[in-house]
Amino acid sequence: MLGAFAIVLVISNTFFLFNRHLFINLILTAAILVLIFFLIKKAGKNSNLLTGNFFRAGAYLLLLGLFFEAWEGGIKKDHSTYSYYFVTSGLAFFMLMVFNGLAVTKAGAAINSYLSLNGSNPMVAYIVGGLLLTPVLHVTGAIAIFESMNSNAWLGFLKGVLFTGIVSLITALFTKRGWFWKT
């Protein structure tokens, strides 16, 4: 249940900040944070201490970032602002809550294991798309099919999911074979 609210918090902040609905975002964020706080409080001793720590750190950083949002012209990645640093750090703690909750289920543990294969080989994950997958698409001629997916938003989304999924699978394969790229 906590994980679902944490995901809603991440998605709503991403959506409302992108569309510049700042007041709605602040109210919704505050409401979800209060709800998560009471769910953790209700769980009491059954609640994981780590989850509580993730919540406190995430809530503090997220709210701090939302209050800094009006400074430096709003939240921006390039040239990054304090709001960007605090909001993304806060949302990262809420995603850690989600992954921590997933780890206790069998399906969630499998998802975490797969994602950790990518995370343990980040240099390969960074370069596979540009230096392996894109040239293969060009050589095979499949790039034409791939580029035709730019015709509307949903196909563009599907293109992103396919590209990221293939990169992720290749990275996981490299990691399982022990082929690491270290700096």
Coordinates of C-alpha atoms in Angstrom, one line a residue:
M1 CA 0.0 0.0 0.0
L2 CA 2.8 2.4 0.9
G3 CA 4.5 1.6 -2.4
A4 CA 1.4 2.4 -4.4
F5 CA 1.1 5.8 -2.7
A6 CA 4.9 6.4 -3.3
I7 CA 4.5 5.7 -7.0
V8 CA 1.5 8.0 -7.2
L9 CA 3.6 10.7 -5.5
V10 CA 6.4 10.3 -8.0
I11 CA 4.1 10.3 -11.0
S12 CA 2.0 13.2 -9.8
N13 CA 5.0 15.3 -9.1
T14 CA 6.5 14.5 -12.5
F15 CA 3.2 15.4 -14.3
F16 CA 2.3 18.5 -12.3
L17 CA 5.8 20.0 -12.3
F18 CA 6.2 19.4 -16.0
N19 CA 2.9 21.1 -16.7
R20 CA 3.6 23.9 -14.2
H21 CA 0.6 23.2 -12.0
L22 CA 2.5 24.2 -8.9
F23 CA -0.3 24.8 -6.4
I24 CA -2.2 21.6 -7.2
N25 CA 1.1 19.7 -7.0
L26 CA 1.9 21.1 -3.6
I27 CA -1.6 20.4 -2.2
L28 CA -1.6 16.8 -3.6
T29 CA 1.9 16.2 -2.4
A30 CA 1.1 17.3 1.1
A31 CA -2.0 15.2 1.2
I32 CA -0.2 12.0 0.0
L33 CA 2.7 12.7 2.5
V34 CA 0.2 12.9 5.3
L35 CA -1.5 9.7 4.2
I36 CA 1.8 7.9 4.0
F37 CA 2.8 9.3 7.4
F38 CA -0.3 7.9 9.0
L39 CA 0.0 4.5 7.2
I40 CA 3.6 4.2 8.6
K41 CA 2.4 5.3 12.1
K42 CA -0.5 2.8 11.9
A43 CA 1.9 0.0 11.1
G44 CA 3.8 0.8 14.3
K45 CA 6.3 -1.8 15.2
N46 CA 5.4 -3.9 12.2
S47 CA 6.7 -1.1 10.0
N48 CA 10.3 -1.4 8.8
L49 CA 12.6 1.2 10.3
L50 CA 14.2 1.7 7.0
T51 CA 10.9 2.6 5.4
G52 CA 10.4 5.3 8.1
N53 CA 13.8 6.7 7.5
F54 CA 13.2 6.8 3.7
F55 CA 9.9 8.6 4.3
R56 CA 11.4 11.2 6.6
A57 CA 14.3 12.0 4.3
G58 CA 12.2 11.9 1.1
A59 CA 9.5 14.1 2.6
Y60 CA 12.0 16.6 3.8
L61 CA 13.9 16.8 0.5
L62 CA 10.7 16.8 -1.6
L63 CA 9.1 19.6 0.3
L64 CA 12.3 21.6 0.5
G65 CA 12.6 21.3 -3.3
L66 CA 9.0 22.3 -3.8
F67 CA 9.6 25.4 -1.7
F68 CA 12.7 26.2 -3.7
E69 CA 10.8 25.8 -6.9
A70 CA 10.0 29.5 -7.3
W71 CA 13.6 30.4 -6.9
E72 CA 16.0 30.4 -9.8
G73 CA 13.2 30.4 -12.4
G74 CA 11.6 27.0 -11.4
I75 CA 12.8 23.4 -11.6
K76 CA 15.2 22.8 -14.4
K77 CA 17.7 20.0 -15.2
D78 CA 19.9 22.0 -17.5
H79 CA 21.2 24.4 -15.9
S80 CA 20.2 22.6 -12.8
T81 CA 18.6 24.4 -9.9
Y82 CA 18.4 23.7 -6.1
S83 CA 14.8 22.7 -6.7
Y84 CA 15.8 20.0 -9.2
Y85 CA 18.4 18.6 -6.8
F86 CA 16.0 18.5 -3.8
V87 CA 12.9 17.3 -5.6
T88 CA 14.7 14.5 -7.5
S89 CA 16.5 13.4 -4.3
G90 CA 13.2 13.3 -2.4
L91 CA 11.4 11.3 -5.1
A92 CA 14.4 8.9 -5.2
F93 CA 13.8 8.1 -1.5
F94 CA 10.2 7.3 -2.3
M95 CA 11.3 5.0 -5.1
L96 CA 13.6 3.3 -2.6
M97 CA 10.5 2.8 -0.4
V98 CA 8.9 1.1 -3.4
F99 CA 11.9 -1.2 -4.1
N100 CA 12.2 -2.0 -0.4
G101 CA 8.6 -3.1 -0.4
L102 CA 9.0 -5.0 -3.6
A103 CA 11.9 -7.0 -2.2
V104 CA 9.7 -8.9 0.3
T105 CA 7.6 -10.4 -2.4
K106 CA 8.7 -13.2 -4.8
A107 CA 7.8 -11.2 -8.0
G108 CA 9.3 -8.0 -6.5
A109 CA 12.5 -9.8 -5.6
A110 CA 12.8 -11.0 -9.2
I111 CA 12.2 -7.4 -10.5
N112 CA 14.8 -6.0 -8.0
S113 CA 17.3 -8.7 -9.1
Y114 CA 16.9 -7.9 -12.8
L115 CA 17.2 -4.2 -12.1
S116 CA 20.3 -4.7 -10.0
L117 CA 22.0 -6.5 -13.0
N118 CA 21.7 -3.3 -14.9
G119 CA 22.8 -1.2 -11.9
S120 CA 25.9 -3.2 -11.3
N121 CA 27.2 -2.6 -14.9
P122 CA 26.3 1.1 -15.5
M123 CA 28.9 1.9 -18.1
V124 CA 27.6 -0.8 -20.3
A125 CA 24.1 0.4 -19.8
Y126 CA 25.1 3.9 -20.8
I127 CA 26.9 3.0 -24.0
V128 CA 24.8 0.0 -25.3
G129 CA 22.1 2.2 -26.8
G130 CA 24.4 4.5 -28.8
L131 CA 27.3 2.3 -29.6
L132 CA 25.7 -1.1 -30.1
L133 CA 21.9 -1.0 -30.6
T134 CA 21.7 2.0 -32.9
P135 CA 24.4 0.8 -35.3
V136 CA 22.7 -2.7 -35.4
L137 CA 19.4 -1.0 -36.2
H138 CA 21.1 0.9 -39.1
V139 CA 22.9 -2.1 -40.5
T140 CA 19.8 -4.3 -40.5
G141 CA 17.6 -1.5 -41.8
A142 CA 15.3 -1.8 -38.8
I143 CA 16.0 1.9 -38.0
A144 CA 13.3 2.9 -40.6
I145 CA 10.7 0.9 -38.6
F146 CA 12.0 2.4 -35.4
E147 CA 11.9 5.9 -36.7
S148 CA 8.4 5.5 -38.1
M149 CA 7.3 5.2 -34.4
N150 CA 7.7 9.0 -34.0
S151 CA 4.3 9.6 -35.7
N152 CA 2.4 10.0 -32.5
A153 CA 2.9 10.1 -28.7
W154 CA 1.9 6.5 -27.9
L155 CA 4.1 5.0 -30.6
G156 CA 6.9 7.3 -29.3
F157 CA 6.3 6.0 -25.8
L158 CA 6.4 2.4 -27.2
K159 CA 9.6 3.2 -29.0
G160 CA 11.2 4.4 -25.8
V161 CA 10.0 1.3 -23.9
L162 CA 11.3 -1.0 -26.6
F163 CA 14.7 0.8 -26.9
T164 CA 15.1 0.9 -23.1
G165 CA 14.0 -2.7 -22.7
I166 CA 16.5 -4.0 -25.3
V167 CA 19.3 -1.9 -23.8
S168 CA 18.4 -3.3 -20.4
L169 CA 18.3 -6.9 -21.7
I170 CA 21.7 -6.5 -23.3
T171 CA 23.2 -5.0 -20.2
A172 CA 21.8 -7.8 -18.0
L173 CA 23.3 -10.4 -20.4
F174 CA 26.7 -8.7 -20.2
T175 CA 26.5 -8.7 -16.4
K176 CA 25.5 -12.4 -16.2
R177 CA 28.5 -13.3 -18.4
G178 CA 30.8 -11.2 -16.2
W179 CA 31.6 -8.6 -18.9
F180 CA 31.9 -5.4 -16.9
W181 CA 33.1 -2.0 -18.1
K182 CA 34.8 -0.2 -15.3
T183 CA 36.3 3.2 -15.3

